[in-house]
């Protein structure tokens, strides 16, 4: 079973940037859609963005124009570049297939606060 390890989170001021990484222990080459999800305190986990095997991307309206997803199948990795961060982006961020296929990793905490 492939395991997912997210990293790159941290504390950042509003307007700042972070780059998240997701390392898979096995191949994601055959996974059509990979995505980033997030879960804010007291809220359900939500899908933020997806990327297909041919690099077609989709974004939730709340992050469109600010976040960029990418994938490197050779490295079994997925990335999330986050710019112009807002306090409402504060959450634990997870990567997984869409629809979910792998067990959830531990996630990486992103906190946007002054």
Short mmCIF file of N, CA and C in Angstrom, two decimals:
data_model
loop_
_atom_site.label_atom_id
_atom_site.label_comp_id
_atom_site.label_asym_id
_atom_site.label_seq_id
_atom_site.Cartn_x
_atom_site.Cartn_y
_atom_site.Cartn_z
N UNK A 1 0.84 -1.19 0.00
CA UNK A 1 0.00 0.00 0.00
C UNK A 1 0.88 1.25 0.00
N UNK A 2 0.59 2.14 -0.91
CA UNK A 2 1.35 3.39 -1.00
C UNK A 2 1.05 4.27 0.20
N UNK A 3 2.09 4.83 0.78
CA UNK A 3 1.93 5.79 1.87
C UNK A 3 2.27 7.19 1.38
N UNK A 4 1.54 8.17 1.91
CA UNK A 4 1.71 9.56 1.50
C UNK A 4 2.27 10.36 2.67
N UNK A 5 3.26 11.18 2.39
CA UNK A 5 3.88 12.02 3.42
C UNK A 5 3.87 13.46 2.94
N UNK A 6 3.12 14.30 3.64
CA UNK A 6 3.03 15.71 3.30
C UNK A 6 4.03 16.51 4.14
N UNK A 7 4.55 17.58 3.55
CA UNK A 7 5.50 18.43 4.26
C UNK A 7 5.45 19.84 3.68
N UNK A 8 6.09 20.77 4.39
CA UNK A 8 6.22 22.13 3.89
C UNK A 8 5.33 23.16 4.55
N UNK A 9 4.46 22.71 5.45
CA UNK A 9 3.58 23.66 6.12
C UNK A 9 4.33 24.51 7.13
N UNK A 10 3.60 25.45 7.71
CA UNK A 10 4.21 26.31 8.71
C UNK A 10 3.33 27.50 9.01
N UNK A 11 3.90 28.44 9.75
CA UNK A 11 3.22 29.67 10.11
C UNK A 11 3.67 30.77 9.15
N UNK A 12 2.72 31.45 8.55
CA UNK A 12 3.03 32.50 7.60
C UNK A 12 2.07 33.66 7.79
N UNK A 13 2.53 34.86 7.50
CA UNK A 13 1.68 36.03 7.62
C UNK A 13 0.73 36.13 6.43
N UNK A 14 -0.39 36.78 6.60
CA UNK A 14 -1.29 37.00 5.45
C UNK A 14 -0.53 37.65 4.30
N UNK A 15 -0.79 37.14 3.11
CA UNK A 15 -0.09 37.61 1.92
C UNK A 15 1.16 36.83 1.61
N UNK A 16 1.56 35.96 2.51
CA UNK A 16 2.78 35.18 2.32
C UNK A 16 2.57 33.97 1.43
N UNK A 17 3.65 33.19 1.31
CA UNK A 17 3.64 32.03 0.41
C UNK A 17 4.22 30.80 1.11
N UNK A 18 3.77 29.64 0.68
CA UNK A 18 4.32 28.37 1.10
C UNK A 18 4.28 27.40 -0.06
N UNK A 19 5.17 26.42 -0.03
CA UNK A 19 5.17 25.35 -1.02
C UNK A 19 5.09 24.02 -0.29
N UNK A 20 4.00 23.31 -0.52
CA UNK A 20 3.80 22.01 0.10
C UNK A 20 4.27 20.91 -0.84
N UNK A 21 4.77 19.83 -0.24
CA UNK A 21 5.19 18.67 -1.01
C UNK A 21 4.49 17.42 -0.48
N UNK A 22 4.24 16.50 -1.37
CA UNK A 22 3.64 15.21 -1.02
C UNK A 22 4.49 14.13 -1.67
N UNK A 23 5.09 13.29 -0.85
CA UNK A 23 5.91 12.20 -1.34
C UNK A 23 5.17 10.89 -1.17
N UNK A 24 5.03 10.15 -2.26
CA UNK A 24 4.38 8.85 -2.22
C UNK A 24 5.45 7.75 -2.18
N UNK A 25 5.18 6.70 -1.39
CA UNK A 25 6.16 5.63 -1.23
C UNK A 25 6.16 4.68 -2.42
N UNK A 26 5.17 4.82 -3.30
CA UNK A 26 5.09 3.99 -4.48
C UNK A 26 4.64 4.82 -5.67
N UNK A 27 4.43 4.15 -6.77
CA UNK A 27 4.11 4.86 -8.01
C UNK A 27 2.72 5.49 -7.98
N UNK A 28 2.64 6.70 -8.46
CA UNK A 28 1.35 7.38 -8.67
C UNK A 28 1.10 7.59 -10.16
N UNK A 29 1.94 6.97 -10.97
CA UNK A 29 1.86 7.18 -12.41
C UNK A 29 0.49 6.82 -12.97
N UNK A 30 -0.10 5.75 -12.44
CA UNK A 30 -1.38 5.28 -12.99
C UNK A 30 -2.58 5.93 -12.32
N UNK A 31 -2.33 6.80 -11.36
CA UNK A 31 -3.44 7.50 -10.71
C UNK A 31 -3.85 8.67 -11.59
N UNK A 32 -5.07 8.64 -12.07
CA UNK A 32 -5.52 9.66 -13.02
C UNK A 32 -5.52 11.04 -12.38
N UNK A 33 -6.20 11.16 -11.23
CA UNK A 33 -6.30 12.46 -10.57
C UNK A 33 -5.66 12.40 -9.19
N UNK A 34 -4.71 13.28 -8.95
CA UNK A 34 -4.17 13.51 -7.61
C UNK A 34 -4.66 14.88 -7.15
N UNK A 35 -4.79 15.02 -5.84
CA UNK A 35 -5.32 16.29 -5.35
C UNK A 35 -4.80 16.67 -3.99
N UNK A 36 -5.04 17.91 -3.66
CA UNK A 36 -4.78 18.41 -2.31
C UNK A 36 -6.12 18.70 -1.64
N UNK A 37 -6.22 18.26 -0.41
CA UNK A 37 -7.40 18.49 0.41
C UNK A 37 -6.96 19.30 1.63
N UNK A 38 -7.92 19.90 2.32
CA UNK A 38 -7.59 20.57 3.57
C UNK A 38 -8.75 20.44 4.54
N UNK A 39 -8.39 20.48 5.81
CA UNK A 39 -9.40 20.41 6.87
C UNK A 39 -9.10 21.47 7.91
N UNK A 40 -10.00 22.42 8.01
CA UNK A 40 -9.88 23.48 9.00
C UNK A 40 -10.53 23.01 10.31
N UNK A 41 -10.15 23.60 11.43
CA UNK A 41 -10.73 23.20 12.72
C UNK A 41 -12.25 23.29 12.70
N UNK A 42 -12.90 22.21 13.11
CA UNK A 42 -14.35 22.19 13.19
C UNK A 42 -15.07 22.05 11.87
N UNK A 43 -14.31 21.84 10.80
CA UNK A 43 -14.93 21.72 9.47
C UNK A 43 -14.58 20.38 8.84
N UNK A 44 -15.37 20.02 7.83
CA UNK A 44 -15.10 18.80 7.10
C UNK A 44 -13.92 18.99 6.15
N UNK A 45 -13.26 17.90 5.83
CA UNK A 45 -12.18 17.95 4.85
C UNK A 45 -12.77 18.31 3.50
N UNK A 46 -12.08 19.20 2.79
CA UNK A 46 -12.56 19.63 1.48
C UNK A 46 -11.46 19.48 0.44
N UNK A 47 -11.90 19.25 -0.79
CA UNK A 47 -10.97 19.14 -1.91
C UNK A 47 -10.64 20.55 -2.40
N UNK A 48 -9.37 20.83 -2.51
CA UNK A 48 -8.92 22.17 -2.88
C UNK A 48 -8.54 22.25 -4.36
N UNK A 49 -7.84 21.23 -4.84
CA UNK A 49 -7.36 21.26 -6.21
C UNK A 49 -7.00 19.86 -6.66
N UNK A 50 -7.11 19.61 -7.96
CA UNK A 50 -6.71 18.34 -8.54
C UNK A 50 -5.86 18.56 -9.78
N UNK A 51 -5.09 17.51 -10.10
CA UNK A 51 -4.29 17.52 -11.32
C UNK A 51 -4.40 16.14 -11.95
N UNK A 52 -4.64 16.11 -13.24
CA UNK A 52 -4.81 14.84 -13.93
C UNK A 52 -3.45 14.31 -14.40
N UNK A 53 -3.49 13.09 -14.97
CA UNK A 53 -2.26 12.46 -15.45
C UNK A 53 -1.60 13.30 -16.54
N UNK A 54 -2.41 14.09 -17.28
CA UNK A 54 -1.86 14.91 -18.37
C UNK A 54 -1.76 16.37 -17.95
N UNK A 55 -1.72 16.61 -16.62
CA UNK A 55 -1.49 17.93 -16.04
C UNK A 55 -2.64 18.92 -16.22
N UNK A 56 -3.83 18.42 -16.47
CA UNK A 56 -5.01 19.30 -16.44
C UNK A 56 -5.34 19.58 -14.97
N UNK A 57 -5.54 20.85 -14.65
CA UNK A 57 -5.76 21.22 -13.25
C UNK A 57 -7.16 21.82 -13.04
N UNK A 58 -7.63 21.68 -11.81
CA UNK A 58 -8.87 22.30 -11.39
C UNK A 58 -8.69 22.83 -9.98
N UNK A 59 -9.36 23.94 -9.70
CA UNK A 59 -9.21 24.59 -8.40
C UNK A 59 -10.57 24.99 -7.83
N UNK A 60 -10.68 24.90 -6.52
CA UNK A 60 -11.85 25.46 -5.85
C UNK A 60 -11.82 26.97 -6.04
N UNK A 61 -12.99 27.57 -6.10
CA UNK A 61 -13.06 29.02 -6.32
C UNK A 61 -12.29 29.79 -5.25
N UNK A 62 -12.26 29.26 -4.05
CA UNK A 62 -11.62 29.95 -2.94
C UNK A 62 -10.11 30.09 -3.09
N UNK A 63 -9.49 29.27 -3.94
CA UNK A 63 -8.03 29.31 -4.09
C UNK A 63 -7.60 29.62 -5.52
N UNK A 64 -8.54 29.73 -6.42
CA UNK A 64 -8.23 29.96 -7.83
C UNK A 64 -7.43 31.25 -7.99
N UNK A 65 -6.35 31.16 -8.75
CA UNK A 65 -5.51 32.32 -8.97
C UNK A 65 -4.42 32.51 -7.92
N UNK A 66 -4.51 31.76 -6.83
CA UNK A 66 -3.52 31.89 -5.75
C UNK A 66 -2.71 30.62 -5.56
N UNK A 67 -3.32 29.46 -5.79
CA UNK A 67 -2.66 28.17 -5.59
C UNK A 67 -2.35 27.54 -6.94
N UNK A 68 -1.25 26.78 -6.99
CA UNK A 68 -0.87 26.06 -8.19
C UNK A 68 -0.44 24.65 -7.82
N UNK A 69 -1.10 23.66 -8.40
CA UNK A 69 -0.76 22.27 -8.16
C UNK A 69 0.12 21.75 -9.30
N UNK A 70 1.04 20.87 -8.97
CA UNK A 70 1.87 20.23 -9.98
C UNK A 70 2.19 18.82 -9.51
N UNK A 71 2.64 17.99 -10.44
CA UNK A 71 3.00 16.62 -10.09
C UNK A 71 4.24 16.20 -10.86
N UNK A 72 5.01 15.31 -10.27
CA UNK A 72 6.19 14.76 -10.90
C UNK A 72 6.08 13.24 -10.75
N UNK A 73 5.57 12.59 -11.78
CA UNK A 73 5.34 11.15 -11.69
C UNK A 73 6.65 10.38 -11.53
N UNK A 74 7.73 10.89 -12.09
CA UNK A 74 9.02 10.21 -11.98
C UNK A 74 9.51 10.19 -10.54
N UNK A 75 9.15 11.21 -9.78
CA UNK A 75 9.54 11.30 -8.37
C UNK A 75 8.42 10.87 -7.43
N UNK A 76 7.29 10.47 -7.99
CA UNK A 76 6.12 10.09 -7.17
C UNK A 76 5.78 11.20 -6.19
N UNK A 77 5.65 12.41 -6.72
CA UNK A 77 5.44 13.57 -5.87
C UNK A 77 4.39 14.50 -6.44
N UNK A 78 3.73 15.18 -5.53
CA UNK A 78 2.74 16.20 -5.89
C UNK A 78 3.08 17.44 -5.06
N UNK A 79 2.90 18.61 -5.66
CA UNK A 79 3.28 19.85 -5.00
C UNK A 79 2.10 20.83 -5.00
N UNK A 80 2.14 21.75 -4.05
CA UNK A 80 1.14 22.81 -4.01
C UNK A 80 1.84 24.12 -3.67
N UNK A 81 1.87 25.01 -4.63
CA UNK A 81 2.42 26.35 -4.43
C UNK A 81 1.27 27.24 -4.00
N UNK A 82 1.42 27.87 -2.84
CA UNK A 82 0.35 28.71 -2.29
C UNK A 82 0.86 30.13 -2.13
N UNK A 83 0.20 31.06 -2.78
CA UNK A 83 0.57 32.47 -2.72
C UNK A 83 -0.61 33.30 -2.19
N UNK A 84 -0.31 34.51 -1.80
CA UNK A 84 -1.35 35.43 -1.29
C UNK A 84 -2.22 34.75 -0.25
N UNK A 85 -1.59 34.10 0.68
CA UNK A 85 -2.31 33.32 1.68
C UNK A 85 -3.18 34.20 2.56
N UNK A 86 -4.32 33.66 2.94
CA UNK A 86 -5.30 34.35 3.76
C UNK A 86 -5.52 33.57 5.06
N UNK A 87 -5.99 34.23 6.11
CA UNK A 87 -6.27 33.50 7.35
C UNK A 87 -7.22 32.32 7.15
N UNK A 88 -8.15 32.44 6.22
CA UNK A 88 -9.09 31.35 5.98
C UNK A 88 -8.47 30.14 5.28
N UNK A 89 -7.21 30.26 4.87
CA UNK A 89 -6.48 29.11 4.32
C UNK A 89 -5.89 28.23 5.43
N UNK A 90 -5.99 28.68 6.66
CA UNK A 90 -5.46 27.91 7.79
C UNK A 90 -6.18 26.56 7.88
N UNK A 91 -5.39 25.49 7.86
CA UNK A 91 -5.94 24.14 7.86
C UNK A 91 -4.79 23.14 7.86
N UNK A 92 -5.14 21.88 8.05
CA UNK A 92 -4.20 20.79 7.79
C UNK A 92 -4.40 20.37 6.34
N UNK A 93 -3.33 20.31 5.60
CA UNK A 93 -3.38 19.99 4.17
C UNK A 93 -2.91 18.56 3.94
N UNK A 94 -3.67 17.85 3.10
CA UNK A 94 -3.40 16.46 2.77
C UNK A 94 -3.38 16.28 1.26
N UNK A 95 -2.61 15.32 0.80
CA UNK A 95 -2.71 14.94 -0.61
C UNK A 95 -3.30 13.53 -0.67
N UNK A 96 -3.93 13.23 -1.79
CA UNK A 96 -4.49 11.91 -2.03
C UNK A 96 -4.99 11.88 -3.46
N UNK A 97 -5.40 10.73 -3.88
CA UNK A 97 -6.05 10.62 -5.18
C UNK A 97 -7.46 11.20 -5.07
N UNK A 98 -8.05 11.50 -6.21
CA UNK A 98 -9.44 11.93 -6.25
C UNK A 98 -10.18 11.10 -7.29
N UNK A 99 -11.15 10.26 -6.86
CA UNK A 99 -11.58 10.11 -5.48
C UNK A 99 -10.50 9.44 -4.62
N UNK A 100 -10.64 9.62 -3.31
CA UNK A 100 -9.62 9.11 -2.39
C UNK A 100 -9.36 7.63 -2.64
N UNK A 101 -8.09 7.27 -2.67
CA UNK A 101 -7.71 5.90 -2.94
C UNK A 101 -6.76 5.35 -1.88
N UNK A 102 -5.85 6.19 -1.41
CA UNK A 102 -4.85 5.77 -0.44
C UNK A 102 -5.33 6.14 0.98
N UNK A 103 -4.71 5.51 1.96
CA UNK A 103 -4.93 5.95 3.33
C UNK A 103 -4.42 7.37 3.48
N UNK A 104 -5.06 8.13 4.36
CA UNK A 104 -4.62 9.50 4.58
C UNK A 104 -3.25 9.51 5.27
N UNK A 105 -2.42 10.47 4.86
CA UNK A 105 -1.17 10.71 5.56
C UNK A 105 -1.43 11.55 6.79
N UNK A 106 -0.36 12.02 7.40
CA UNK A 106 -0.52 12.80 8.62
C UNK A 106 -0.85 14.25 8.34
N UNK A 107 -0.69 14.67 7.10
CA UNK A 107 -0.99 16.05 6.73
C UNK A 107 0.10 17.00 7.18
N UNK A 108 -0.02 18.24 6.73
CA UNK A 108 0.92 19.29 7.14
C UNK A 108 0.12 20.53 7.50
N UNK A 109 0.43 21.10 8.66
CA UNK A 109 -0.34 22.23 9.18
C UNK A 109 0.10 23.52 8.51
N UNK A 110 -0.87 24.26 8.01
CA UNK A 110 -0.65 25.60 7.48
C UNK A 110 -1.44 26.58 8.34
N UNK A 111 -0.73 27.55 8.90
CA UNK A 111 -1.36 28.56 9.73
C UNK A 111 -1.03 29.93 9.17
N UNK A 112 -2.07 30.67 8.82
CA UNK A 112 -1.90 32.01 8.26
C UNK A 112 -2.40 33.01 9.31
N UNK A 113 -1.47 33.75 9.88
CA UNK A 113 -1.83 34.66 10.97
C UNK A 113 -0.76 35.73 11.11
N UNK A 114 -1.21 36.90 11.51
CA UNK A 114 -0.27 37.98 11.79
C UNK A 114 0.11 37.99 13.27
#
